[in-house]
mmCIF file with all atom_site columns, C-alpha atoms in Angstrom:
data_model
loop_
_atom_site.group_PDB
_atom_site.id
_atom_site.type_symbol
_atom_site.label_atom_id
_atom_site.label_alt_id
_atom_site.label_comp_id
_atom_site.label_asym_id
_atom_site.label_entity_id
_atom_site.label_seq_id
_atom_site.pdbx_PDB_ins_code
_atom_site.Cartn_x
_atom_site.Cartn_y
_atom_site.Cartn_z
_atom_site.occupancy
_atom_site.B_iso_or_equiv
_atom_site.pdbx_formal_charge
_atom_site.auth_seq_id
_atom_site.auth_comp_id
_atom_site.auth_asym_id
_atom_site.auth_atom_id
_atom_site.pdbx_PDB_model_num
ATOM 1  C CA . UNK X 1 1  ? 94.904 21.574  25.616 1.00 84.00 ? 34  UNK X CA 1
ATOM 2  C CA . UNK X 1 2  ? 91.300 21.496  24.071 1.00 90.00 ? 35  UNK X CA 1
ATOM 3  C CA . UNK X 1 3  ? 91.282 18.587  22.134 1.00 92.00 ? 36  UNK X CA 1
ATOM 4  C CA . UNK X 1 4  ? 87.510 18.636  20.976 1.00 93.00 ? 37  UNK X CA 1
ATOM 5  C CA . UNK X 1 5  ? 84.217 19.086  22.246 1.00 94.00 ? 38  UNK X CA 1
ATOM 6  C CA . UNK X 1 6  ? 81.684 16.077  23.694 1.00 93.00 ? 39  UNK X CA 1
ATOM 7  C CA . UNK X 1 7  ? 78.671 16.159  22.182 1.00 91.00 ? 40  UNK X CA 1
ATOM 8  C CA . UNK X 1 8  ? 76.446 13.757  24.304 1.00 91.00 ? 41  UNK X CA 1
ATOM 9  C CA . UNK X 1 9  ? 72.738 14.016  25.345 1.00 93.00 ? 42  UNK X CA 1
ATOM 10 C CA . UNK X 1 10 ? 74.342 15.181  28.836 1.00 92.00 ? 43  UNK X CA 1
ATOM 11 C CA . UNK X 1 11 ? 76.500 17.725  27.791 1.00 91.00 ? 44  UNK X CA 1
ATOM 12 C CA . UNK X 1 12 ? 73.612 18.836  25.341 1.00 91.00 ? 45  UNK X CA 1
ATOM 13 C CA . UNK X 1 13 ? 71.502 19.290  28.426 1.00 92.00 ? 46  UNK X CA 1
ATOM 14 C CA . UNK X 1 14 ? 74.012 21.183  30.127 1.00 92.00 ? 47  UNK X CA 1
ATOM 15 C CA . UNK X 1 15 ? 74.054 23.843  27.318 1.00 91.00 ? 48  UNK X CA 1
ATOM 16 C CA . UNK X 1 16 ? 70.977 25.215  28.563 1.00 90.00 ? 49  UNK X CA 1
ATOM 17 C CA . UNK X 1 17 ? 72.788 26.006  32.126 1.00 93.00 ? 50  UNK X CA 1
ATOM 18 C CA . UNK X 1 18 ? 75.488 27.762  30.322 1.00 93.00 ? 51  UNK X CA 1
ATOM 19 C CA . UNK X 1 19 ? 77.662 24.852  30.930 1.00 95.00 ? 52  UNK X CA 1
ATOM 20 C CA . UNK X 1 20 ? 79.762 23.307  27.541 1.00 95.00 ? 53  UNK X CA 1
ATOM 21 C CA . UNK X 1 21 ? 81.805 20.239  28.059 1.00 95.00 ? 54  UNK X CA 1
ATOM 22 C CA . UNK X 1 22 ? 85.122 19.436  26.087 1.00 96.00 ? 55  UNK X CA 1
ATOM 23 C CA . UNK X 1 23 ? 87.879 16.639  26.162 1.00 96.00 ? 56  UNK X CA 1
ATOM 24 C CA . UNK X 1 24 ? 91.112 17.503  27.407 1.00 96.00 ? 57  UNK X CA 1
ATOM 25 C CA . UNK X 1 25 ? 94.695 16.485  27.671 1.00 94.00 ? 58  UNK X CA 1
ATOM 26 C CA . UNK X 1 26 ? 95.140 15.117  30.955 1.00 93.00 ? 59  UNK X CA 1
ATOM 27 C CA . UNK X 1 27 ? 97.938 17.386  32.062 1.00 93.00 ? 60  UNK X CA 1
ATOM 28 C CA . UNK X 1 28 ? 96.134 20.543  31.487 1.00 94.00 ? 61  UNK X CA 1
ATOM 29 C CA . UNK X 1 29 ? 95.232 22.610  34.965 1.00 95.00 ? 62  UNK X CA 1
ATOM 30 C CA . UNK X 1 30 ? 91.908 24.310  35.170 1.00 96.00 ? 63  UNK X CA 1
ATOM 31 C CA . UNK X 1 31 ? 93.548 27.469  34.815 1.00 96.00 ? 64  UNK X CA 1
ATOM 32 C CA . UNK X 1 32 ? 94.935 26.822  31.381 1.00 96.00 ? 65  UNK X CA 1
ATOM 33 C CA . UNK X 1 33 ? 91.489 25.642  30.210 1.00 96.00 ? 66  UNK X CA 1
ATOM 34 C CA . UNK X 1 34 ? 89.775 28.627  31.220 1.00 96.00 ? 67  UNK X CA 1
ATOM 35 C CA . UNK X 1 35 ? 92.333 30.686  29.407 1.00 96.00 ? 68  UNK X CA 1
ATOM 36 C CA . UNK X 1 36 ? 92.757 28.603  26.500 1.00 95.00 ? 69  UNK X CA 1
ATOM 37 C CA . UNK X 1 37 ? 88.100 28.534  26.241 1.00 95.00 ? 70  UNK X CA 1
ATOM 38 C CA . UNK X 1 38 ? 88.410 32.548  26.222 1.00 95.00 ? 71  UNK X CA 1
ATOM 39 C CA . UNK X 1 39 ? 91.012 33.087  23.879 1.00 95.00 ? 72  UNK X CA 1
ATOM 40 C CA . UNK X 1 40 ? 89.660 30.353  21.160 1.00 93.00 ? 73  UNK X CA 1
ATOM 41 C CA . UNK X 1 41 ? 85.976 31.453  21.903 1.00 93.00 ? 74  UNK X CA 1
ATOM 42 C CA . UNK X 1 42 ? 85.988 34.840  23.124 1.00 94.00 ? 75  UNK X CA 1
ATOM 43 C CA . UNK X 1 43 ? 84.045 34.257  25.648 1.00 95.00 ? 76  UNK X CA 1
ATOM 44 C CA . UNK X 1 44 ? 83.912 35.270  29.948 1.00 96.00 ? 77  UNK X CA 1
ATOM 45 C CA . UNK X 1 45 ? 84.482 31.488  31.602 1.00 96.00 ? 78  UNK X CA 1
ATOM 46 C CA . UNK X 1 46 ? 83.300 31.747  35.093 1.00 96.00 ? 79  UNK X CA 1
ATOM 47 C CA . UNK X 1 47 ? 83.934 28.311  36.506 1.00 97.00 ? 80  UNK X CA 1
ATOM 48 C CA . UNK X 1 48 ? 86.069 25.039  35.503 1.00 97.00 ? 81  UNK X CA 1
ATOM 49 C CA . UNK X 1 49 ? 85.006 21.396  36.607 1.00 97.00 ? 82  UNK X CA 1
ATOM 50 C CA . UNK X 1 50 ? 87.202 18.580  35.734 1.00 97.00 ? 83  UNK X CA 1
ATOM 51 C CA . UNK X 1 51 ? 86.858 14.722  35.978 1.00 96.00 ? 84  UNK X CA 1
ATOM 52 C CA . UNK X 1 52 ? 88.797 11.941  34.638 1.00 96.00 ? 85  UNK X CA 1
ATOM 53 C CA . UNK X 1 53 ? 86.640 9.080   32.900 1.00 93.00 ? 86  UNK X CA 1
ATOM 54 C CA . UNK X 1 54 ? 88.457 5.243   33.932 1.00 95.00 ? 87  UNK X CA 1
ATOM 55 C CA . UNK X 1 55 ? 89.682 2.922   31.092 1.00 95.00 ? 88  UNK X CA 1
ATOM 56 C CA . UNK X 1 56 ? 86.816 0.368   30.220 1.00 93.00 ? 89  UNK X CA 1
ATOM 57 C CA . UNK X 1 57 ? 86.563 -2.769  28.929 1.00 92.00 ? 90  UNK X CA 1
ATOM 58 C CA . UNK X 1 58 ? 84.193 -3.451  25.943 1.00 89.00 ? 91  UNK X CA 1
ATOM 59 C CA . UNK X 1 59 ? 83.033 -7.005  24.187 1.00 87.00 ? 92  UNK X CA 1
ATOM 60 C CA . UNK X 1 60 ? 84.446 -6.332  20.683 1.00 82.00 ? 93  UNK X CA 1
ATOM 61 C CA . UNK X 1 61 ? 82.984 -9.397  18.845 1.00 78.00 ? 94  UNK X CA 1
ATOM 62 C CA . UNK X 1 62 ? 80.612 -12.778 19.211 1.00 71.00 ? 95  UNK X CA 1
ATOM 63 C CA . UNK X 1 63 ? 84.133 -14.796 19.856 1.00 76.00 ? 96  UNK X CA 1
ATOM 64 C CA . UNK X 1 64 ? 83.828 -12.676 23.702 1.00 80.00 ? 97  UNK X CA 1
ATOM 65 C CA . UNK X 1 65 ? 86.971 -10.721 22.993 1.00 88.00 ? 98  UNK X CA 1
ATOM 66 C CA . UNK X 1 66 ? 87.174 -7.449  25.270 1.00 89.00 ? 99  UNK X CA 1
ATOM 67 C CA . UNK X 1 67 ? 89.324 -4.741  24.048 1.00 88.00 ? 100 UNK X CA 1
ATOM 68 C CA . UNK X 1 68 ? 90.032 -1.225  26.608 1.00 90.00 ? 101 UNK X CA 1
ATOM 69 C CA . UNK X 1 69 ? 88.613 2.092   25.868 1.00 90.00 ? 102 UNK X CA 1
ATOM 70 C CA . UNK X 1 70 ? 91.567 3.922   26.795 1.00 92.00 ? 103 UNK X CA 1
ATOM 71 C CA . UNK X 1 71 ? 90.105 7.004   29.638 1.00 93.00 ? 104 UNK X CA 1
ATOM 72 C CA . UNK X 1 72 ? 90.102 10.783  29.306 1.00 94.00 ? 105 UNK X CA 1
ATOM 73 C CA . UNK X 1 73 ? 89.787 14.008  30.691 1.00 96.00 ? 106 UNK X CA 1
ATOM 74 C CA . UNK X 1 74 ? 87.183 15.613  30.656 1.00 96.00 ? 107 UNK X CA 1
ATOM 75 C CA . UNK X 1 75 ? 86.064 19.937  31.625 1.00 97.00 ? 108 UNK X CA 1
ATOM 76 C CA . UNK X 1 76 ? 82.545 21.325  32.072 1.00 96.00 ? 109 UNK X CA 1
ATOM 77 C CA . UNK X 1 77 ? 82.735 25.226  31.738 1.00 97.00 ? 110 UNK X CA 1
ATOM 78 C CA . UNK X 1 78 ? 80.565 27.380  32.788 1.00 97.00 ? 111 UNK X CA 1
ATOM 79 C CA . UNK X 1 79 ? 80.662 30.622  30.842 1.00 96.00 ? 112 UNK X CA 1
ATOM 80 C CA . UNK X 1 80 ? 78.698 34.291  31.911 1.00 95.00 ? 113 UNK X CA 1
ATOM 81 C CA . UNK X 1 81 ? 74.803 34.643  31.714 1.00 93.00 ? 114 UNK X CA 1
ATOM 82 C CA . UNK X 1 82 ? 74.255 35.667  28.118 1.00 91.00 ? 115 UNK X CA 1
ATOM 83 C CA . UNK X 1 83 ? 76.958 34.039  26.668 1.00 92.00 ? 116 UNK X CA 1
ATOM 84 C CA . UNK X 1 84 ? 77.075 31.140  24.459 1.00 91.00 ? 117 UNK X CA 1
ATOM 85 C CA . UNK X 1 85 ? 79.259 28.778  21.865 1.00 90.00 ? 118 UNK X CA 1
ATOM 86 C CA . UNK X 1 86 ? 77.829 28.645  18.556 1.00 84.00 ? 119 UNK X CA 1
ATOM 87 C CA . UNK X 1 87 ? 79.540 25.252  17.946 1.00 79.00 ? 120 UNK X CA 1
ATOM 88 C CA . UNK X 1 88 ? 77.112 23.845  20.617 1.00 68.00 ? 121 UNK X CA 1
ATOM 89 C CA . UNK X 1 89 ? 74.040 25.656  18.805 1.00 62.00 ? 122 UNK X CA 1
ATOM 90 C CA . UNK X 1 90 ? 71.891 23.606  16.577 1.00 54.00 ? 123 UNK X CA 1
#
């Protein structure tokens, strides 16, 4: 479900509101992240946003190749006042 977290100047921001952002497997409802946060992390989750991030294409080389970033999942949690991950501490 988890598959690992997204460390990003964003999601580094969002630390500070309590919000921690992770990749996901596309299939997975908001309900099973939420469980699957507390019972890795021990922690209260009080909300779940998801988005899904498109496929992109990216110049690879100077020949002007493009190659596809394949697109994920990704969830923002938001977890009780008080409450932190110490993976997302420095």
């Amino acid at each position: 479900m988890l598959l690992k977290p997204i460390f990003s100047e964003k999601s580094i921001a969002l630390t500070g509101l309590n919000k921690y952002s992770f990749r996901v497997d596309p299939d997975t409802t908001k309900t099973q992240i939420k469980q699957a946060v507390k019972d890795l992390y021990k922690v209260d989750v009080i909300s779940v946003t998801t988005a899904k991030v498109k496929n992109r294409q990216v110049k690879s080389n100077k020949l002007g190749k493009y190659i596809t970033k394949r697109g994920y999942k990704r969830a923002i949690v938001q977890l009780k006042s008080g409450q932190k991950i110490s993976l997302f501490q420095s």
